[in-house]
Coordinates of C-alpha atoms and ligand atoms in Angstrom, one line a residue:
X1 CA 0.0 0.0 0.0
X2 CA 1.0 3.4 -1.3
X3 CA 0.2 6.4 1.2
X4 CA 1.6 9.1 -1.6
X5 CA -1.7 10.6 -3.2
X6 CA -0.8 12.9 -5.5
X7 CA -3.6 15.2 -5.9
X8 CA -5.8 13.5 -3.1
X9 CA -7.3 16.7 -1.8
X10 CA -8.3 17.8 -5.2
X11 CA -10.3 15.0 -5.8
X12 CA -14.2 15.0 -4.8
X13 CA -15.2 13.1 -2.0
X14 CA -16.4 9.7 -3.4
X15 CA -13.3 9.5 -5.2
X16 CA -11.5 10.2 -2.0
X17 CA -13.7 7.3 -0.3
X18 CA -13.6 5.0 -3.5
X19 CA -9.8 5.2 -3.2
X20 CA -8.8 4.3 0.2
X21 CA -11.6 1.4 -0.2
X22 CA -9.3 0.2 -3.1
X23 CA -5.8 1.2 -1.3
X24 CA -6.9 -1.0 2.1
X25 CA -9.2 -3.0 0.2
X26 CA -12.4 -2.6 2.6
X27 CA -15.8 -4.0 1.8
X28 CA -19.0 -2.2 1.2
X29 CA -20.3 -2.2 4.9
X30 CA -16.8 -0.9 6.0
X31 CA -17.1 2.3 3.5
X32 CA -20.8 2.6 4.2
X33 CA -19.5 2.6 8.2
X34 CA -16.8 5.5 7.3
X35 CA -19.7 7.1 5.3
X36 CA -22.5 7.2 7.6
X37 CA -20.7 6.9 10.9
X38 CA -23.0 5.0 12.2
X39 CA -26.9 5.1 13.1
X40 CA -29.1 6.8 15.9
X41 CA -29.9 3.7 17.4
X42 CA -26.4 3.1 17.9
X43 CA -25.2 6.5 19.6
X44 CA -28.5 5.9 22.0
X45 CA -26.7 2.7 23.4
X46 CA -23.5 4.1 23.8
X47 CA -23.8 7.1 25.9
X48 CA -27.1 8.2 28.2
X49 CA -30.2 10.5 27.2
X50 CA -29.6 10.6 23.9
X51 CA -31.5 12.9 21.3
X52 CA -29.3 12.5 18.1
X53 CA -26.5 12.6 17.1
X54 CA -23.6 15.1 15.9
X55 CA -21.5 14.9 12.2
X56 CA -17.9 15.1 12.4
X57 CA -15.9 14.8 9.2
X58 CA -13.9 11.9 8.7
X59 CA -10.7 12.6 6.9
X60 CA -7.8 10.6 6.0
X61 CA -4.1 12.1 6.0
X62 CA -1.5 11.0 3.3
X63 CA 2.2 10.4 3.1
X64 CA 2.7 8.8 6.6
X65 CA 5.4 5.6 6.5
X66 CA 5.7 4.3 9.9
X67 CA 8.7 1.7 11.1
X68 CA 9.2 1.7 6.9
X69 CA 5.1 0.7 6.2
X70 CA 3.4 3.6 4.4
X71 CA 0.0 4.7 6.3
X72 CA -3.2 6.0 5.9
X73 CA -4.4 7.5 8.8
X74 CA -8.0 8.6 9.8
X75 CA -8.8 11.5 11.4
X76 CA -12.0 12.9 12.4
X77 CA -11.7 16.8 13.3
X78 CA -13.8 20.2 12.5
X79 CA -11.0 22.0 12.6
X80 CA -9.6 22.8 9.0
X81 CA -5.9 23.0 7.8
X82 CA -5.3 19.9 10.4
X83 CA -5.5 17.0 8.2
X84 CA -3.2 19.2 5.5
X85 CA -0.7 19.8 8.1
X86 CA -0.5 15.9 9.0
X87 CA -0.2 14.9 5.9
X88 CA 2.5 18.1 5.0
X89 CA 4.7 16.9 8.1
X90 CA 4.0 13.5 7.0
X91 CA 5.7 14.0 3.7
X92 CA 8.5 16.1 5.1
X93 CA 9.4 13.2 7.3
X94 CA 9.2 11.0 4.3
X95 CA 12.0 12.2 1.7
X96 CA 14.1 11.3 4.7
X97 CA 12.4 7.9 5.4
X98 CA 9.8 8.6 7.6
X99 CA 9.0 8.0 10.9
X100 CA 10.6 5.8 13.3
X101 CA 8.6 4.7 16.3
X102 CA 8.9 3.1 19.6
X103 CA 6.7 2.6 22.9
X104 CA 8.0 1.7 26.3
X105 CA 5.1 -1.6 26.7
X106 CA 1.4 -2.1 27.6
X107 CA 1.3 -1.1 31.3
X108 CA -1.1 0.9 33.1
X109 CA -1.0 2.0 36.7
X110 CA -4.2 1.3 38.4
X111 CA -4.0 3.6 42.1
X112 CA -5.6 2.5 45.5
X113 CA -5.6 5.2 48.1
X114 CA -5.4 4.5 52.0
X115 CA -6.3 6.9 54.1
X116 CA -6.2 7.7 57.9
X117 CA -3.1 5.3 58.2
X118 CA -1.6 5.4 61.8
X119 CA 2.1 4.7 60.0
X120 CA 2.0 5.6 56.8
X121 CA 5.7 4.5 56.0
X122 CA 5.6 1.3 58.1
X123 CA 2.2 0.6 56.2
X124 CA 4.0 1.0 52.7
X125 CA 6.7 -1.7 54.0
X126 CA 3.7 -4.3 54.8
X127 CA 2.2 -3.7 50.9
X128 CA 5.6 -4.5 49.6
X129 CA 6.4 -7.3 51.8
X130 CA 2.8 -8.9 50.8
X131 CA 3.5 -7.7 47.1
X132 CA 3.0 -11.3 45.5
X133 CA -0.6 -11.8 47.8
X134 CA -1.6 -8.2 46.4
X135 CA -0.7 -8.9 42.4
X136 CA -2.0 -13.0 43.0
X137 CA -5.1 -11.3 43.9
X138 CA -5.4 -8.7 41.4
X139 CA -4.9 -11.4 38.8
X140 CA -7.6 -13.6 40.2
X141 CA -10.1 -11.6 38.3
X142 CA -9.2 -13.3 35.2
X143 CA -8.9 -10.1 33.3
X144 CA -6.1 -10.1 30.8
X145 CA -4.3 -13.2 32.6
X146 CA -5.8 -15.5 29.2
X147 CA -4.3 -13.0 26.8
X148 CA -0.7 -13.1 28.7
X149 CA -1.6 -10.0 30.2
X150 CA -2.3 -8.8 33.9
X151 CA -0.9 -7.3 36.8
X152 CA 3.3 -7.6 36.7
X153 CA 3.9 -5.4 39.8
X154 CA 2.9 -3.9 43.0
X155 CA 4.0 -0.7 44.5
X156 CA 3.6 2.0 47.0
X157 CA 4.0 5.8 48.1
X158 CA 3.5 8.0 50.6
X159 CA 1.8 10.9 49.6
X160 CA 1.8 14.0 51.4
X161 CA -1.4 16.0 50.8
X162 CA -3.2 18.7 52.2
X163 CA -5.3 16.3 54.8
X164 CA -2.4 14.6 55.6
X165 CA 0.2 11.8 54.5
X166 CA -1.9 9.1 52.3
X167 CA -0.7 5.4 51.5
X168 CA -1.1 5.1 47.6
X169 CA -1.1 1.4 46.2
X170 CA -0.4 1.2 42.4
X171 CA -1.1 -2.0 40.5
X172 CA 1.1 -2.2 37.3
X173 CA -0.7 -4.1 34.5
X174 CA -0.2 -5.2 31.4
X175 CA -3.1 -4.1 29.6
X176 CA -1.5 -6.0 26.1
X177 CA -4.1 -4.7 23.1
X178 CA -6.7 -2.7 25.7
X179 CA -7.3 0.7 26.5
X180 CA -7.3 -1.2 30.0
X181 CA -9.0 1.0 31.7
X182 CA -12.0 -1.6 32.7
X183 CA -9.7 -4.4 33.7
X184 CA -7.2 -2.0 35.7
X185 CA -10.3 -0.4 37.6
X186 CA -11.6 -4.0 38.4
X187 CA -8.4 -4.8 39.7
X188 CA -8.1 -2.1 41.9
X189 CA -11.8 -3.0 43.4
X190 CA -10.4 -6.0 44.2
X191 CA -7.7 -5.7 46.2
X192 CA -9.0 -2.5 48.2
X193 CA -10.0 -5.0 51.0
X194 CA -6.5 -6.4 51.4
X195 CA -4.7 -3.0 51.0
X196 CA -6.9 -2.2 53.8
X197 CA -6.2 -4.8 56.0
X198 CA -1.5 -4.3 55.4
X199 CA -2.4 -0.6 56.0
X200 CA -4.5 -1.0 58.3
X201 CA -6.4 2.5 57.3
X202 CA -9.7 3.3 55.2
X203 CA -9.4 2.5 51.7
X204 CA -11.0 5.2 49.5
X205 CA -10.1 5.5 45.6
X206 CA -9.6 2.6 43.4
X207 CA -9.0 4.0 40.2
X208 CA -6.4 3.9 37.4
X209 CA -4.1 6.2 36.8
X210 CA -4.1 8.7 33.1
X211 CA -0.8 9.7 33.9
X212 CA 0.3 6.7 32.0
X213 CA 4.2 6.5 31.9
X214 CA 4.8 3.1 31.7
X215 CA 3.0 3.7 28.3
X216 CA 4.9 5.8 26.7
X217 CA 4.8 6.0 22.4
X218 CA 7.9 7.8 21.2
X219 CA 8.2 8.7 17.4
X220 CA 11.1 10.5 15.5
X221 CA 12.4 12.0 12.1
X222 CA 14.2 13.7 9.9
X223 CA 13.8 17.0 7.7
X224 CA 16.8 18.2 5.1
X225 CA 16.9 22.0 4.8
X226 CA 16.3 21.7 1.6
X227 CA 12.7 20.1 1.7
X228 CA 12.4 23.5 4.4
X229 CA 12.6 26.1 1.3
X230 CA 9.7 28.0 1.0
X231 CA 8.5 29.6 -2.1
X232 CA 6.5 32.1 -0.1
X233 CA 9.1 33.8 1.8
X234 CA 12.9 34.3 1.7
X235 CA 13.6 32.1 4.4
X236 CA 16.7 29.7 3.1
X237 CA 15.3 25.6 4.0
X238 CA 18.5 26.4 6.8
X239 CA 17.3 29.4 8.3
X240 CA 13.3 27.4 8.5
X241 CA 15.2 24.5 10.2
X242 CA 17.4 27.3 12.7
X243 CA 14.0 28.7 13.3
X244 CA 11.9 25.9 14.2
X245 CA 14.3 25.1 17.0
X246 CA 14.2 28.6 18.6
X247 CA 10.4 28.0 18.1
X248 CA 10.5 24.9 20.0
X249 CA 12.9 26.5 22.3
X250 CA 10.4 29.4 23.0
X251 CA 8.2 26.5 24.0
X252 CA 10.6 24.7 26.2
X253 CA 11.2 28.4 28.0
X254 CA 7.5 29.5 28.3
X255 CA 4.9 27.3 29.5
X256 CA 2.5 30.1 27.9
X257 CA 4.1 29.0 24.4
X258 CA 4.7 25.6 25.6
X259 CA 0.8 24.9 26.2
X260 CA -0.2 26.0 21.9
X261 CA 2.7 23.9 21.0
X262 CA 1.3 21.2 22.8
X263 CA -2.4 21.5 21.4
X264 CA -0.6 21.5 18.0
X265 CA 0.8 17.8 18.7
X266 CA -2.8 17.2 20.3
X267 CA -5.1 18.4 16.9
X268 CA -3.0 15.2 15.4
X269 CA -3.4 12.9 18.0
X270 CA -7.5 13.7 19.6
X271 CA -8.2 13.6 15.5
X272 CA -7.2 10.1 15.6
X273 CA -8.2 8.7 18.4
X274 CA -11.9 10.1 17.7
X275 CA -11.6 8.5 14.5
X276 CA -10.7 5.1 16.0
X277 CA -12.8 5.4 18.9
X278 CA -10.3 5.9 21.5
X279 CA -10.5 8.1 24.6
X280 CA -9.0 11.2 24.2
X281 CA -10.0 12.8 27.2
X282 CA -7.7 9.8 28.5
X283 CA -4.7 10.5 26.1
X284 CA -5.1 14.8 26.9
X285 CA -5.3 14.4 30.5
X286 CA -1.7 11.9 30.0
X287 CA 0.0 14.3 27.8
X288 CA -0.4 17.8 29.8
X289 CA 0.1 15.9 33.1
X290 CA 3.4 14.4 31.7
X291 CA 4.3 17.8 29.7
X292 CA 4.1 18.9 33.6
X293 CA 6.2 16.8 35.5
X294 CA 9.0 18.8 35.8
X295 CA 7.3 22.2 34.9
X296 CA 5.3 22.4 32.2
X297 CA 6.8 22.1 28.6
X298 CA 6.7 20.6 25.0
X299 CA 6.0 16.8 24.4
X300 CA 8.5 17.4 21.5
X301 CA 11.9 18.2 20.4
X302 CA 13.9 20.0 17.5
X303 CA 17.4 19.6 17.2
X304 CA 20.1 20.1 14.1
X305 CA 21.5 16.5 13.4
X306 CA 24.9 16.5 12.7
X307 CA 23.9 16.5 9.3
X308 CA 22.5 19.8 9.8
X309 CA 18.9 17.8 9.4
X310 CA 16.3 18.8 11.6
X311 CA 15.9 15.9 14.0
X312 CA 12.4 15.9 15.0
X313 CA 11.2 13.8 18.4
X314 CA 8.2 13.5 20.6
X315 CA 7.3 11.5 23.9
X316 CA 4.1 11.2 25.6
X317 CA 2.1 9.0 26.9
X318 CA -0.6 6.9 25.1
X319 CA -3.4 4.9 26.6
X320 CA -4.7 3.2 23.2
X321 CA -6.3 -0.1 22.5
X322 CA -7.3 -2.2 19.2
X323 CA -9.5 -4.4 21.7
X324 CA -12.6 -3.2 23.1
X325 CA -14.4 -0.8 23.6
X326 CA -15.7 2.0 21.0
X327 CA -12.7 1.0 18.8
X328 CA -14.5 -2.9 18.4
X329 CA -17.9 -1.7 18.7
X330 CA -18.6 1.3 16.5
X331 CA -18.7 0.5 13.1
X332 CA -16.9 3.7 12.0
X333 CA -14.0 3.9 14.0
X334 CA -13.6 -0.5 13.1
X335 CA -13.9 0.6 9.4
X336 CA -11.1 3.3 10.5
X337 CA -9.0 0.7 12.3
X338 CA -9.3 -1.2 8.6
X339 CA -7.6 1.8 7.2
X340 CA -4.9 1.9 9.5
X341 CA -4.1 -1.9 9.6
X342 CA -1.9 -2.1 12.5
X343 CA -1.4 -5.6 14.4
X344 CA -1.1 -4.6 18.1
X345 CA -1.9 -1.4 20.2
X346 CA 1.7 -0.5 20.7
X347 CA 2.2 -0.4 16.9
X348 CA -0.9 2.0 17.4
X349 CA 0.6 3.7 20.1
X350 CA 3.5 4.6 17.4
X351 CA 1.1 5.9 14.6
X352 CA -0.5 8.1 17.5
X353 CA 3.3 9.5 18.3
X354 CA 4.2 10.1 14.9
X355 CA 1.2 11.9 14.3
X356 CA 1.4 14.0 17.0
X357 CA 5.0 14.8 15.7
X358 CA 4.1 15.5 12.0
X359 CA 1.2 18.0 13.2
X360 CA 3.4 19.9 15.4
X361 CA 6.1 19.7 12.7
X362 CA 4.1 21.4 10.1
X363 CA 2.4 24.1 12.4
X364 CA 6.3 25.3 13.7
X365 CA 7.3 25.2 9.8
X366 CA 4.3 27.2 9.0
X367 CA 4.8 29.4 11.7
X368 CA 7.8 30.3 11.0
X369 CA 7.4 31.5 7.6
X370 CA 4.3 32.1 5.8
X371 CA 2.6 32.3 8.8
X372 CA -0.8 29.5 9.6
X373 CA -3.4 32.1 8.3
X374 CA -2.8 32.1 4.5
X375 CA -3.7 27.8 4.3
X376 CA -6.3 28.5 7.0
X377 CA -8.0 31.2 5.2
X378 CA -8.2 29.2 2.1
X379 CA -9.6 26.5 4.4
X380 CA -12.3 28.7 5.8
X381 CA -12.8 30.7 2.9
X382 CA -14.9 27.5 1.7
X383 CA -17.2 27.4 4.5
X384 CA -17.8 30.9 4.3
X385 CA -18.6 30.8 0.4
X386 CA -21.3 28.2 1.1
X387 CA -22.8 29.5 4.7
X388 CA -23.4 32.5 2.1
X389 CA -25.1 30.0 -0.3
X390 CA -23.1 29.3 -2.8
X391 CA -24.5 26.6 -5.1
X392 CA -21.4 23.5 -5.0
X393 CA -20.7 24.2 -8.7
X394 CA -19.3 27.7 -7.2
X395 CA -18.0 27.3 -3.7
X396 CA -14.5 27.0 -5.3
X397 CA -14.7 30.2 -7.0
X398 CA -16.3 32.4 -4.5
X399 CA -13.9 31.3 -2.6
X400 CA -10.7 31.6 -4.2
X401 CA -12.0 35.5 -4.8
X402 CA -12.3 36.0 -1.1
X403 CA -8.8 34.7 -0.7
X404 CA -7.4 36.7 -3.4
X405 CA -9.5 39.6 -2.4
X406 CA -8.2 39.3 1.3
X407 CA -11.7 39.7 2.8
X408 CA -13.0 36.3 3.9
X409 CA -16.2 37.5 5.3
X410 CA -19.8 36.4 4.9
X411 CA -21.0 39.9 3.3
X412 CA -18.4 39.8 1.2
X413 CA -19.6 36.2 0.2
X414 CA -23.0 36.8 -0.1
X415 CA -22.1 40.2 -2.5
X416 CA -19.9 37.0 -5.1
X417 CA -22.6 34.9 -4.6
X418 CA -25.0 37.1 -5.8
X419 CA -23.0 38.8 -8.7
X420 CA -21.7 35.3 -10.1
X421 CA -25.7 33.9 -10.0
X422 CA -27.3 37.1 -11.6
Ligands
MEV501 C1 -3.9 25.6 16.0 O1 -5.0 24.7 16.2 C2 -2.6 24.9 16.5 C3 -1.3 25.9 16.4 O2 -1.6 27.1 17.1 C4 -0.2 25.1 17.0 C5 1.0 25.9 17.3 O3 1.0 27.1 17.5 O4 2.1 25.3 17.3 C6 -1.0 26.2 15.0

């Protein structure tokens, strides 16, 4: 499979849809899945009081190659320009091979919290001493034990908190091709009665953890200075490169900076994980919380190579699956897994990392020179051209004149539409 579309974005949508059909060879129910995205009936057992349902577009970004295997990836986002920029960093990071991936294993932290502990510290000694009775038990519930999962480890803090020092338990499990989050939270249920006894406190929370860093994706590439160049301004592909570091320096100086950095690495990844039905409040709350651990700052890095490439990097935290949940059960985001093809969730985890990084890439190179307005505006300038009722035949034109014109407004819009239908 060939992720370079030439043209792609040119093309009108069923030709879009017909030709990742043919490209990941999905049947009709699959493209009718990613078409639809699935029915009423559907949403109403998924979620709680529901009335309807609400339309996100379902794109899919070009050019990725991952571990050497070219990519298609799905994203579902309202946000224009985002899919662009993936696939733009995508293809910068492939004249140089692509991107290279890596994630640290499957293991979540699930947390059990003791509180009003006479000794706290001597409490933490009896969890560790009865480790082995605490993960035996955990791994009684059967949950992930069959798939050569489960819990690995056992350890324990003291926490010092406002209301006082707190003994806090955390299960390590090997979640293997789950989110986890179901089996981790059922483990920690079920040991809370022997966590109370060693601490001999109150057991209160028994939850697992977001802050997922023994799950961490890490992705990394590759940009000559010459694939930098841009037509639009003067910039040498050397002086883009010198300035993406500074702007990913600015980042790792000012948390201000360092927080729109981040949500540039996060339109990538939440776009993905929405189209494969992953939980990216899950995957947000990881990322800023690890961004934060020693102050807050970027997920990624820019370096010159001693090539004088940029060498692009990112680390964070992903809490994926390919098992479960939304991912198995909605038919769009399985028809989206079917695009992406990948055979475990740590080979997800990757795609998710290199995402991030090719979304962040693009919005620094951007930044730096022509600025993100001009490809936004051209973006929006559609949206506007039909809100103002352009028939389809003429959205394209209206709004290349509002681009042109520099006034991407809906009066503006409404004037074109109305002097090109006359
Ligand atoms: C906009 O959604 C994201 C950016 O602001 C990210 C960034 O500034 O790096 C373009």
């Amino acid at each position: 499979m060939d992720s370079r579309i030439p043209g792609f974005y040119d093309e009108d949508r069923e030709t879009r849809t017909a030709t990742v059909a043919e490209r990941c060879g999905l049947a009709d129910d699959a493209v009718e899945a990613l078409e639809t995205g699935g029915d009423v009936e559907l949403a109403d057992r998924l979620s709680e009081n529901v009335v309807g349902r609400i339309g996100y577009p379902l794109s899919v970004a070009t050019n990725f190659v991952v571990d050497g295997a070219d990519v298609l990836v799905p994203m579902a986002i309202e946000e224009s320009s985002v899919v662009a920029a993936a696939s733009h960093g995508a293809k910068l990071a492939r004249e140089a091979g692509g991107f290279e991936t890596d994630v640290s294993g499957p293991y979540m932290l699930g947390q059990i919290q003791a509180v009003d502990v006479a000794d706290p510290h001597a409490a933490r000694g009896r969890v560790l001493d009865a480790r082995e009775d605490v993960r035996a038990l955990a791994n009684d519930q059967g949950v992930l034990v069959s798939h050569g999962g489960g819990c690995d480890d056992v350890t324990a803090r003291v926490v010092d908190t406002p209301t006082g020092e707190q003994v806090v338990v955390h299960l390590v499990v090997d979640v293997c091709d789950a989110m986890g989050a179901n089996a981790v939270n059922t483990m920690t249920e079920a040991v809370a009665p022997l966590v109370e006894d060693l601490t001999g406190g109150e057991v209160s929370l028994r939850v697992l953890s977001n802050l997922a860093d023994r799950r961490l994706a890490r992705a990394r590439c590759r940009v000559a200075p010459a694939d930098l160049d841009h037509d639009e301004t003067d910039r040498s592909g050397e002086q883009v490169r010198d300035h993406i570091v500074d702007a990913w320096a600015f980042a790792a100086g000012d948390p201000y900076r360092a927080a729109t950095h981040n949500k540039g690495v996060m339109n990538g990844v939440d776009a993905v994980a929405l189209a494969t039905g992953n939980d990216w409040r899950a995957i947000e709350a990881g990322a800023h919380a690890y961004a934060a651990r020693d102050g807050y700052g970027p997920l990624s890095t820019f370096e010159v190579d001693a090539d004088g490439y940029l060498s692009c990097s990112i680390e964070l935290p992903m809490q994926v699956g390919t098992v479960g949940g939304t991912t198995s059960s909605h038919p769009t985001a399985s028809a989206a897994m079917e695009v992406l093809d990948v055979e475990s969730a740590d080979d997800l985890a990757g795609v998710f990392a290199a995402v991030g990084l090719a979304e962040n890439l693009a919005s620094l190179r951007a930044l730096v020179s022509e600025g993100i307005q001009t490809g936004h505006m051209k973006l929006h300038a559609k949206n506007v051209a039909a809100q103002a009722g352009a028939p389809d035949d003429l959205v394209d034109e209206v709004a290349a004149r509002l681009v042109a014109e520099e006034d991407v407004r809906a009066g503006r819009a409404r004037d074109l539409v109305e002097e090109l239908t006359e």
